[in-house]
Coordinates of C-alpha atoms and ligand atoms in Angstrom, one line a residue:
Chain A
M1 CA 30.5 -5.1 35.7
I2 CA 27.6 -7.5 36.2
W3 CA 25.4 -4.7 34.8
V4 CA 27.2 -4.7 31.5
D5 CA 26.6 -8.4 31.2
T6 CA 22.9 -7.9 32.2
I7 CA 22.4 -5.2 29.6
V8 CA 24.1 -7.2 26.9
Q9 CA 21.9 -10.2 27.7
G10 CA 18.9 -7.9 27.5
I11 CA 19.9 -6.6 24.1
L12 CA 20.3 -10.1 22.8
L13 CA 16.8 -11.0 24.2
G14 CA 15.5 -7.9 22.5
G15 CA 16.6 -9.5 19.2
L16 CA 14.1 -12.3 19.8
Y17 CA 11.3 -9.8 20.6
A18 CA 12.1 -7.8 17.5
L19 CA 11.7 -11.0 15.5
F20 CA 8.3 -11.7 17.1
A21 CA 7.4 -8.1 16.3
A22 CA 8.7 -7.6 12.8
G23 CA 5.9 -9.5 11.0
L24 CA 3.3 -7.7 13.0
S25 CA 4.9 -4.3 12.2
L26 CA 5.1 -5.1 8.5
V27 CA 1.4 -6.0 8.3
F28 CA 0.3 -3.1 10.4
G29 CA 2.4 -0.7 8.3
I30 CA 0.9 -1.8 5.1
M31 CA -2.7 -2.4 5.9
R32 CA -3.4 -1.1 9.4
L33 CA -4.3 -4.6 10.5
V34 CA -3.5 -5.7 14.0
N35 CA -3.2 -9.5 13.7
L36 CA -4.1 -10.9 17.1
A37 CA -3.2 -14.4 15.9
H38 CA 0.4 -13.4 15.2
G39 CA 1.8 -15.0 18.4
D40 CA -0.1 -18.2 17.6
L41 CA 1.1 -18.2 14.0
I42 CA 4.7 -18.1 15.4
V43 CA 3.9 -21.1 17.6
L44 CA 2.3 -22.8 14.6
G45 CA 5.6 -22.1 12.7
A46 CA 7.5 -23.7 15.6
Y47 CA 5.4 -26.9 15.3
L48 CA 5.9 -26.9 11.6
I49 CA 9.7 -26.8 12.0
L50 CA 9.5 -29.5 14.7
T51 CA 7.4 -31.7 12.4
A52 CA 9.7 -31.2 9.4
S53 CA 12.8 -31.8 11.5
T54 CA 11.4 -35.1 13.0
V55 CA 9.9 -36.4 9.8
F56 CA 12.9 -35.7 7.6
G57 CA 15.5 -36.0 10.4
L58 CA 16.7 -32.4 9.7
N59 CA 18.5 -29.9 11.8
P60 CA 15.9 -27.1 12.8
F61 CA 17.7 -24.6 10.6
L62 CA 17.1 -26.7 7.5
A63 CA 13.6 -27.6 8.6
A64 CA 12.8 -23.9 8.8
L65 CA 13.7 -23.7 5.1
I66 CA 10.9 -26.1 4.5
A67 CA 8.5 -24.4 6.9
A68 CA 9.1 -20.9 5.5
P69 CA 7.4 -21.4 2.1
V70 CA 4.6 -23.3 3.7
M71 CA 4.0 -20.4 6.1
F72 CA 4.2 -18.0 3.1
G73 CA 1.5 -19.9 1.4
L74 CA -0.6 -20.1 4.6
G75 CA -0.3 -16.3 5.0
W76 CA -1.2 -15.7 1.4
L77 CA -4.3 -17.8 1.7
L78 CA -5.3 -16.4 5.1
Q79 CA -5.1 -12.9 3.7
A80 CA -6.7 -13.6 0.3
H81 CA -9.6 -15.6 1.6
V82 CA -10.3 -14.4 5.1
L83 CA -8.7 -11.1 6.1
N84 CA -9.3 -9.2 2.9
R85 CA -13.0 -9.8 3.4
V86 CA -13.0 -8.0 6.7
L87 CA -10.6 -5.1 6.0
G88 CA -12.3 -1.8 5.9
A89 CA -12.9 1.5 7.6
D90 CA -14.1 -0.4 10.8
I91 CA -11.2 -1.9 12.7
L92 CA -13.3 -4.2 14.8
P93 CA -14.1 -7.0 12.3
P94 CA -10.4 -7.8 11.6
L95 CA -9.7 -7.8 15.3
L96 CA -12.5 -10.2 16.0
V97 CA -11.6 -12.5 13.1
T98 CA -7.9 -12.7 14.1
F99 CA -8.9 -13.3 17.7
G100 CA -11.0 -16.2 16.4
I101 CA -8.1 -17.5 14.3
S102 CA -5.9 -17.3 17.4
I103 CA -8.3 -19.6 19.3
V104 CA -8.6 -22.0 16.3
I105 CA -4.8 -22.3 16.0
Q106 CA -4.4 -23.0 19.7
N107 CA -7.1 -25.7 19.8
G108 CA -5.8 -27.2 16.5
L109 CA -2.3 -27.5 18.0
L110 CA -3.6 -29.0 21.2
E111 CA -5.5 -31.6 19.2
G112 CA -2.6 -32.3 16.9
F113 CA 0.4 -32.1 19.3
S114 CA -1.1 -32.3 22.9
A115 CA -0.3 -29.8 25.6
D116 CA 3.2 -31.2 26.2
S117 CA 6.0 -28.7 25.9
Q118 CA 8.3 -29.2 23.0
K119 CA 11.8 -27.9 22.1
L120 CA 13.9 -27.7 19.0
S121 CA 17.4 -28.8 19.5
V122 CA 20.6 -27.9 17.5
G123 CA 22.8 -30.2 19.7
A124 CA 25.8 -28.6 21.2
L125 CA 25.0 -25.2 19.8
D126 CA 22.0 -25.0 22.2
S127 CA 24.2 -24.0 25.0
A128 CA 27.4 -22.9 23.3
S129 CA 28.8 -19.5 24.3
L130 CA 31.6 -17.1 23.7
A131 CA 33.4 -15.4 26.6
L132 CA 34.3 -11.7 26.0
G133 CA 35.9 -10.3 29.1
P134 CA 33.1 -9.9 31.7
V135 CA 30.4 -10.7 29.2
T136 CA 29.4 -14.2 28.1
L137 CA 27.6 -14.3 24.8
G138 CA 25.4 -17.3 24.1
V139 CA 25.8 -18.3 20.5
M140 CA 22.0 -18.8 19.9
P141 CA 21.1 -15.5 21.5
L142 CA 23.8 -13.8 19.4
L143 CA 22.5 -15.5 16.2
T144 CA 19.0 -14.4 17.1
L145 CA 20.0 -10.7 17.3
I146 CA 22.0 -11.0 14.1
S147 CA 19.0 -12.6 12.4
A148 CA 16.7 -9.8 13.7
V149 CA 19.0 -7.1 12.3
A150 CA 19.3 -9.0 9.0
V151 CA 15.5 -9.5 8.7
I152 CA 14.9 -5.8 9.3
L153 CA 17.6 -4.8 6.9
I154 CA 16.2 -7.0 4.2
L155 CA 12.6 -5.9 4.9
N156 CA 13.7 -2.3 4.6
Q157 CA 15.5 -3.0 1.3
I158 CA 12.4 -4.6 0.0
F159 CA 10.3 -1.7 1.2
Y160 CA 12.5 1.1 -0.1
R161 CA 14.4 -0.4 -3.1
T162 CA 12.1 -2.7 -5.0
A163 CA 9.0 -2.4 -7.1
L164 CA 7.1 -4.6 -4.6
G165 CA 8.1 -2.2 -1.8
R166 CA 6.9 0.7 -3.9
A167 CA 3.6 -1.1 -4.3
F168 CA 3.4 -1.8 -0.5
R169 CA 3.9 1.9 0.3
A170 CA 1.6 3.2 -2.4
T171 CA -1.2 0.8 -1.4
S172 CA -0.7 1.8 2.3
D173 CA -1.0 5.5 1.3
D174 CA -4.0 5.3 -0.9
A175 CA -5.4 1.9 -2.1
A176 CA -8.0 3.4 -4.5
T177 CA -5.3 5.4 -6.4
A178 CA -3.0 2.4 -6.3
G179 CA -5.7 0.6 -8.3
L180 CA -5.5 3.2 -11.0
M181 CA -1.8 2.4 -11.3
G182 CA -2.6 -1.3 -12.0
I183 CA -1.9 -2.4 -8.4
R184 CA -4.4 -4.9 -6.9
P185 CA -4.4 -4.0 -3.2
R186 CA -5.7 -7.4 -2.2
N187 CA -2.8 -9.2 -3.9
V188 CA -0.4 -6.8 -2.3
F189 CA -1.9 -7.5 1.1
A190 CA -1.7 -11.3 0.5
I191 CA 2.0 -11.0 -0.4
A192 CA 2.6 -8.9 2.7
T193 CA 1.0 -11.4 5.1
G194 CA 2.9 -14.2 3.4
L195 CA 6.1 -12.3 3.9
A196 CA 5.1 -11.6 7.6
L197 CA 4.7 -15.3 8.2
V198 CA 8.1 -16.1 6.7
V199 CA 9.5 -13.7 9.3
A200 CA 7.3 -15.4 11.9
T201 CA 9.0 -18.7 10.9
I202 CA 12.4 -17.2 11.6
A203 CA 11.0 -16.0 15.0
A204 CA 9.6 -19.5 15.6
L205 CA 13.0 -21.1 14.9
Y206 CA 14.7 -19.1 17.6
L207 CA 11.8 -19.3 20.0
G208 CA 11.8 -23.1 19.7
I209 CA 15.6 -23.4 20.1
R210 CA 15.8 -21.1 23.1
A211 CA 12.8 -22.1 25.1
N212 CA 10.1 -24.7 25.5
F213 CA 6.9 -24.1 23.7
D214 CA 3.4 -25.5 23.9
P215 CA 0.1 -24.6 22.1
T216 CA -0.9 -21.9 24.6
I217 CA 2.1 -19.5 24.6
G218 CA 1.2 -17.5 21.5
P219 CA -0.8 -14.7 23.2
A220 CA 2.1 -13.8 25.5
R221 CA 4.5 -13.6 22.5
L222 CA 1.9 -11.4 20.9
I223 CA 2.0 -9.0 23.8
Y224 CA 5.8 -8.6 23.7
A225 CA 5.6 -8.1 19.9
F226 CA 2.8 -5.6 20.3
E227 CA 4.7 -3.6 22.9
A228 CA 7.9 -3.6 20.7
V229 CA 5.9 -2.3 17.7
I230 CA 4.3 0.5 19.7
I231 CA 7.5 1.5 21.5
G232 CA 9.2 1.7 18.2
G233 CA 6.5 3.8 16.5
L234 CA 3.8 2.2 14.4
G235 CA 5.1 1.3 10.9
S236 CA 8.8 1.8 11.5
L237 CA 10.8 -1.4 11.2
W238 CA 14.0 0.0 12.8
G239 CA 11.8 1.3 15.5
T240 CA 10.4 -2.2 16.0
L241 CA 14.0 -3.4 16.5
A242 CA 14.6 -0.7 19.0
G243 CA 11.3 -1.5 20.8
G244 CA 12.3 -5.1 21.1
I245 CA 15.6 -4.2 22.6
V246 CA 14.0 -1.8 25.1
I247 CA 11.8 -4.6 26.3
G248 CA 14.6 -7.1 26.4
V249 CA 16.9 -4.8 28.4
A250 CA 14.1 -3.9 30.8
Q251 CA 13.3 -7.5 31.4
A252 CA 16.9 -8.4 31.9
L253 CA 17.4 -5.6 34.4
G254 CA 14.2 -6.4 36.2
A255 CA 15.2 -10.1 36.5
A256 CA 18.7 -9.1 37.8
I257 CA 17.0 -7.2 40.6
N258 CA 14.5 -9.9 41.4
P259 CA 13.7 -12.8 39.1
E260 CA 10.0 -12.3 39.6
W261 CA 10.2 -8.9 38.1
Q262 CA 11.4 -9.9 34.7
I263 CA 8.0 -9.7 32.8
L264 CA 6.7 -6.8 34.9
A265 CA 9.8 -4.7 34.1
G266 CA 9.1 -5.1 30.4
H267 CA 5.6 -3.9 30.7
V268 CA 6.7 -1.0 33.0
A269 CA 9.2 0.1 30.3
F270 CA 6.5 0.0 27.7
V271 CA 4.3 2.3 29.8
A272 CA 7.2 4.6 30.6
V273 CA 8.2 5.0 27.0
L274 CA 4.6 5.8 26.0
L275 CA 4.3 8.4 28.8
V276 CA 7.4 10.2 27.4
R277 CA 6.8 9.6 23.7
P278 CA 3.1 8.7 23.1
R279 CA 3.7 8.0 19.4
G280 CA 6.7 5.8 20.1
L281 CA 10.5 6.3 19.5
F282 CA 10.4 6.6 15.7
P283 CA 6.9 7.7 14.6
R284 CA 6.2 7.8 10.9
A285 CA 5.6 11.4 9.7
N286 CA 2.4 10.9 7.8
D287 CA 0.3 8.8 10.2
Chain B
M1 CA -14.2 7.5 -39.7
T2 CA -11.4 7.0 -37.2
E3 CA -11.6 4.3 -34.7
T4 CA -13.7 4.9 -31.5
L5 CA -11.3 4.3 -28.6
L6 CA -13.7 4.8 -25.8
S7 CA -17.5 5.3 -25.6
T8 CA -20.2 5.3 -23.0
H9 CA -23.8 4.2 -23.8
G10 CA -26.7 5.4 -21.6
L11 CA -24.3 5.4 -18.7
T12 CA -25.9 5.7 -15.3
A13 CA -24.1 5.9 -11.9
F14 CA -25.3 5.7 -8.3
Y15 CA -23.9 6.5 -4.9
G16 CA -26.2 4.3 -2.8
D17 CA -29.6 5.6 -3.7
F18 CA -28.4 8.9 -5.1
Q19 CA -28.2 8.9 -8.9
A20 CA -25.4 11.0 -10.2
L21 CA -25.5 10.1 -14.0
F22 CA -28.6 9.7 -16.1
G23 CA -27.7 8.1 -19.4
V24 CA -24.5 9.7 -20.5
D25 CA -23.2 9.1 -24.1
I26 CA -19.8 10.3 -25.0
E27 CA -17.2 9.1 -27.6
L28 CA -13.5 9.5 -28.0
H29 CA -11.9 8.8 -31.4
R30 CA -8.3 8.0 -32.0
G31 CA -6.2 11.2 -32.1
E32 CA -8.8 13.4 -30.6
T33 CA -8.8 15.7 -27.5
V34 CA -12.2 15.9 -26.0
A35 CA -13.2 18.3 -23.2
I36 CA -15.9 17.7 -20.7
I37 CA -17.0 20.8 -19.0
G38 CA -19.6 21.5 -16.4
A39 CA -20.2 23.2 -13.0
N40 CA -19.2 21.7 -9.7
G41 CA -21.4 18.6 -9.0
A42 CA -22.4 18.1 -12.7
G43 CA -21.1 14.5 -12.6
K44 CA -17.8 14.9 -14.5
S45 CA -15.7 13.0 -11.9
T46 CA -18.4 10.4 -11.5
L47 CA -18.1 9.8 -15.3
M48 CA -14.3 9.4 -15.0
R49 CA -14.6 7.1 -12.0
S50 CA -17.1 5.0 -13.9
I51 CA -14.9 4.6 -16.9
T52 CA -11.8 3.7 -14.8
G53 CA -13.6 0.9 -12.9
Q54 CA -14.0 2.7 -9.6
L55 CA -17.7 2.6 -9.7
R56 CA -19.7 -0.5 -10.9
N57 CA -21.7 -0.3 -14.1
E58 CA -23.4 -2.7 -16.5
P59 CA -20.9 -4.2 -18.9
A60 CA -22.1 -2.6 -22.2
M61 CA -22.4 0.9 -20.8
I62 CA -18.8 1.5 -21.4
R63 CA -16.8 0.3 -24.4
S64 CA -13.2 0.3 -25.3
K65 CA -12.7 -0.2 -29.0
G66 CA -16.0 -2.0 -29.0
E67 CA -15.3 -4.3 -26.1
A68 CA -17.7 -4.0 -23.2
I69 CA -15.6 -2.9 -20.2
G70 CA -18.3 -1.6 -17.8
T71 CA -17.6 -4.2 -15.1
L72 CA -13.8 -4.3 -15.2
D73 CA -11.9 -3.1 -12.2
A74 CA -9.3 -0.3 -12.2
P75 CA -6.2 -2.4 -13.0
D76 CA -8.1 -4.2 -15.9
V77 CA -9.2 -0.8 -17.3
L78 CA -5.6 0.4 -17.2
A79 CA -4.5 -2.8 -19.0
R80 CA -6.9 -1.7 -21.8
G81 CA -4.7 1.4 -22.2
I82 CA -6.9 3.9 -20.3
A83 CA -5.0 5.9 -17.7
M84 CA -6.2 8.6 -15.4
V85 CA -4.9 11.8 -13.8
P86 CA -7.3 11.8 -10.8
E87 CA -9.0 14.9 -9.4
G88 CA -6.8 16.4 -6.7
R89 CA -3.6 14.7 -8.1
R90 CA -3.6 12.0 -5.4
L91 CA 0.2 11.6 -5.4
F92 CA 1.5 9.0 -3.0
P93 CA 3.1 10.8 0.0
S94 CA 5.4 8.0 0.9
L95 CA 6.9 7.9 -2.5
S96 CA 9.5 10.3 -4.0
V97 CA 8.7 12.1 -7.3
E98 CA 10.6 9.5 -9.2
E99 CA 8.9 6.6 -7.4
N100 CA 5.6 8.2 -8.1
L101 CA 6.5 8.2 -11.8
L102 CA 7.8 4.7 -11.7
I103 CA 4.7 3.3 -10.0
G104 CA 2.7 4.6 -13.0
A105 CA 4.5 1.9 -15.0
H106 CA 3.6 -0.8 -12.5
G107 CA 1.2 -2.7 -14.7
R108 CA 3.0 -2.0 -17.9
K109 CA 4.2 -4.7 -20.2
G110 CA 7.0 -3.8 -22.5
G111 CA 8.3 -0.4 -23.7
G112 CA 6.7 2.6 -25.2
Y113 CA 7.4 6.3 -25.8
W114 CA 7.0 7.4 -22.2
Q115 CA 9.9 6.4 -20.0
L116 CA 11.4 8.4 -17.1
E117 CA 13.8 10.0 -19.6
T118 CA 11.0 11.3 -21.9
I119 CA 9.0 12.6 -18.9
Y120 CA 12.0 14.5 -17.6
E121 CA 12.7 15.9 -21.0
M122 CA 9.1 17.3 -21.2
M123 CA 9.1 18.5 -17.6
P124 CA 12.7 19.2 -16.6
I125 CA 11.8 20.5 -13.1
L126 CA 10.7 17.0 -12.2
R127 CA 14.2 15.7 -12.9
E128 CA 15.6 18.3 -10.5
R129 CA 13.1 17.4 -7.8
R130 CA 13.1 13.6 -8.4
H131 CA 14.3 12.7 -5.0
H132 CA 11.9 15.0 -3.2
G133 CA 8.8 13.7 -1.6
G134 CA 5.9 13.9 -4.1
T135 CA 3.9 16.1 -1.8
A136 CA 6.7 18.5 -1.0
L137 CA 6.3 20.2 -4.4
S138 CA 4.1 23.2 -5.5
G139 CA 0.6 22.4 -6.8
G140 CA 1.7 22.9 -10.4
Q141 CA 4.6 20.6 -10.0
Q142 CA 2.5 18.0 -8.3
Q143 CA 0.1 18.1 -11.2
M144 CA 3.0 17.5 -13.6
V145 CA 4.0 14.4 -11.5
A146 CA 0.4 13.2 -11.7
I147 CA 0.4 13.6 -15.5
G148 CA 3.8 11.9 -15.8
R149 CA 2.7 9.1 -13.6
A150 CA -0.3 8.4 -15.8
L151 CA 1.8 8.7 -19.0
M152 CA 4.3 6.1 -17.6
S153 CA 1.7 3.4 -18.5
N154 CA 2.0 4.5 -22.1
P155 CA -1.8 4.9 -22.4
E156 CA -3.8 5.1 -25.6
V157 CA -6.4 7.2 -23.7
L158 CA -5.4 9.8 -21.0
L159 CA -8.2 11.0 -18.8
C160 CA -7.5 14.2 -16.9
D161 CA -9.8 15.3 -14.1
E162 CA -9.6 19.0 -13.4
L163 CA -5.9 19.7 -14.1
S164 CA -6.4 23.4 -13.3
L165 CA -8.1 22.9 -9.9
G166 CA -6.5 25.3 -7.4
L167 CA -3.7 26.5 -9.8
A168 CA -2.9 30.0 -10.9
P169 CA -3.7 30.8 -14.5
V170 CA -0.1 31.0 -15.5
V171 CA 0.6 27.6 -14.0
V172 CA -2.4 26.1 -15.8
K173 CA -1.0 27.4 -19.0
E174 CA 2.4 25.7 -18.3
I175 CA 0.6 22.4 -17.6
Y176 CA -1.4 22.6 -20.8
A177 CA 1.8 23.4 -22.7
A178 CA 2.6 19.7 -22.4
F179 CA -0.5 18.7 -24.5
P180 CA 1.0 18.9 -28.0
K181 CA 3.8 16.6 -26.9
I182 CA 1.3 14.1 -25.3
R183 CA -0.8 14.1 -28.5
E184 CA 2.3 13.6 -30.6
S185 CA 3.1 10.5 -28.5
G186 CA -0.1 9.0 -29.8
A187 CA -2.4 9.4 -26.8
S188 CA -5.9 10.5 -27.2
I189 CA -7.1 12.8 -24.4
V190 CA -10.2 13.6 -22.3
V191 CA -9.9 16.7 -20.2
V192 CA -12.5 17.5 -17.6
E193 CA -12.6 21.1 -16.5
Q194 CA -14.8 23.6 -14.8
D195 CA -12.4 26.3 -16.1
I196 CA -13.7 26.5 -19.7
G197 CA -11.0 28.7 -21.2
Q198 CA -8.1 26.2 -21.4
A199 CA -10.4 23.3 -22.2
L200 CA -11.9 25.0 -25.2
K201 CA -8.5 25.9 -26.5
V202 CA -7.1 22.4 -26.7
A203 CA -10.3 20.4 -27.5
D204 CA -11.4 19.1 -30.8
R205 CA -14.9 18.4 -29.4
V206 CA -16.6 19.5 -26.2
Y207 CA -19.3 17.9 -24.1
C208 CA -21.1 20.1 -21.6
M209 CA -22.6 18.4 -18.6
M210 CA -25.2 19.5 -16.1
E211 CA -26.8 17.5 -13.3
G212 CA -25.7 14.2 -14.6
R213 CA -26.6 14.7 -18.2
V214 CA -24.9 15.8 -21.4
T215 CA -26.6 19.1 -22.3
L216 CA -24.6 20.1 -25.3
S217 CA -21.8 18.8 -27.5
G218 CA -19.9 19.6 -30.6
P219 CA -16.7 21.2 -31.9
P220 CA -15.9 24.4 -29.9
G221 CA -16.0 26.6 -33.0
T222 CA -19.7 25.7 -33.6
L223 CA -20.9 26.4 -30.1
S224 CA -22.0 29.9 -29.2
R225 CA -21.1 31.5 -25.9
E226 CA -24.8 31.7 -25.0
A227 CA -25.3 28.0 -25.8
I228 CA -22.4 27.0 -23.6
H229 CA -23.6 29.3 -20.9
D230 CA -27.1 27.8 -20.9
A231 CA -25.8 24.2 -21.0
Y232 CA -23.4 24.9 -18.2
F233 CA -25.6 26.9 -15.8
G234 CA -29.1 25.9 -17.0
V235 CA -31.3 28.0 -19.3
S236 CA -31.7 31.5 -17.9
A237 CA -35.4 32.4 -17.7
Ligands
ADP301 N1 -18.7 9.6 -3.0 C1 -19.9 10.2 -3.2 N2 -21.0 9.8 -2.4 C2 -22.2 10.4 -2.6 N3 -22.4 11.4 -3.6 C3 -21.3 11.8 -4.3 C4 -20.1 11.2 -4.2 N4 -19.2 11.8 -5.1 C5 -20.0 12.7 -5.7 N5 -21.2 12.7 -5.3 C6 -22.3 13.5 -5.8 O1 -22.5 13.2 -7.2 C7 -22.7 14.3 -7.9 C8 -21.7 14.5 -9.0 O2 -20.4 14.7 -8.4 P1 -19.1 14.7 -9.2 O3 -19.1 13.6 -10.2 O4 -18.0 14.7 -8.2 O5 -19.2 16.1 -9.9 P2 -18.1 17.0 -10.7 O6 -16.9 16.2 -10.8 O7 -18.7 17.4 -12.0 O8 -17.9 18.2 -9.8 C9 -22.7 15.5 -6.9 O9 -24.1 15.8 -6.6 C10 -22.0 14.9 -5.8 O10 -22.5 15.5 -4.6
MG302 MG1 -15.0 16.6 -10.1

C-alpha cells in the first residue's frame, strides 16, 4: 500500500512541474520560442510575491494577485521590446538572448535579495493534510495539482474558444497570412508571453510555499519544465500536464527506493518516454 | 468619373537586389472588376503583395482613395478596406472552416453585408463543412473558404490572386459564379489570373503584365486576341 501513497504523492508533485511547464509550453506552441529564462522568471515571480506580501502584510495568495498583473506587464514588455527583435528563421538568437536574460535575472535577484533562501508561508496551511485511508494528501500539494488542472483548462478554453485563441493559432500557423487578417503577430506574441508569466506567477506561488527558493534555482526548474513539455508533446497543453505527472511520479518512485535517486529517476523517465515515443505522448498533428 | 479606390503610380518592387516590378500603374474604380493577367513570373503576385503591405514601397507609389498607403503594413491596409485572397489560399490548418471565416473579421469594426450567415447562403457547402479542418476540404472548397474569409472583413476592394490555380475548369466556373453576388455587395474586385478565359469574362478592364511591366490595358472587348497574345508572351518575331 505504500506504493499507492508514493504514486499519489508523485502525481501531486507532477502538478507543480506542470505549472512550471505550462507557460513554457504556451510560448513554444505559439511562437516556437524556447525561453531559457523561464525558470528564472518563475523565481522572480516568487520574489515579487514575497515582496508584496511583506510590504503590504498580505497572505501569499493575495500577494500573487498583485504580482500577476506586474508579471503580465513584464512579459509583454520583454516580448515587445526584446524577444520580437530576435524571433526569426534562425533559432539561435532567441536562445542566446533568453540565456542572457536568465543570467541577468539571477544576478539582479542576488543583488536585490542576497543568496539567502526564502520561503512563502501560509501559516497552518503549510503543513495541513487530509488522511484518506492509506494515503495522506497534503493540502498545498493538492491545491497545486488542482491549480495546474485549472490553469490548463483555462488556457485551453482561451486557445480553442476565444477570438484571442484563434489569433494565437492562426499566427502560429502562418504569421504573414495572419497579418492579412488584421492580426499583428508581434502584439499576439506579447500577449502570449504576458499570459505565460501570469501562469509563471501561479507556479511561483506554489514553488515558494512548498519549498525554499533562492536566486539560483531557476535553471533546475527550467529543466523539469522542459522535460514535461517534451514528454507531453510540443505544443499540447494537456500533454504538458501528463508530462509533469510522469516526471513527478518517476521522482517519487525513485525517492522511495533511494532518496538520492529522486532527481535521477525523473531524468531517466524523460529519456525512457522519448525512446518509446520520440515526439512525446500527445504530439500535435501538424508540426 | 467614378471614384478611384486603389491605384499604383510607377510602382517598383525588389526582392533583395532582384527587381520584380518596373513602374507599374494600375487603377481600380468603384464598382469595377479589373483583371490582371500574365504568365508565371510576370510579377502579378508581387503587385498584390506590394499593395497589401507585405513588401515595402515608397508611400506615394500606392494610393487608396488618394491617400498614400505605400508604407502601411498589412493590418493597416486591411483597415483601409482592402482585403486579399492570397495565392495558394493559405488557410490556417489549426482552424476549422468556420474559424477560418471568423478570423477574416478579426480587424473589423462594426457590421456590414458579409457575416457568417451571408457567406453560408452564398456557399452552402461551407455551412455543411463548418466544423471540418480548413485544410481537409477539396481545393475548390478551400478556395471558397479563402474568398469567404476575405469577405468577412467587408472590404471595399477584394484582391484575388489566382483563384483558378490547380482547380478543374468546372470548379473554377463554380467559384466565379460567386462574383455577381460579391459585386452586388458593393465590393470592387481585382482578379489576378494566368488562366485568361474566366478573367476576361468577368472583367470590365484588363491589364496584361510581362516581366514586371504592364504591357497592355483596356476593356476586354477592345483588345484583339493577337494583342493579348503578344502582351502575354512577348511579341513573336
Ligand atoms: N520571395 C521571392 N524572392 C525572390 N524572388 C521572388 C520572390 N517571389 C517572386 N520572385 C520573383 O519575382 C518575379 C515575379 O514573381 P511573382 O510576382 O510571383 O509572379 P507571378 O505572380 O506573376 O507568377 C519572378 O521572377 C519571381 O521569381
Ligand atoms: Mg503569382
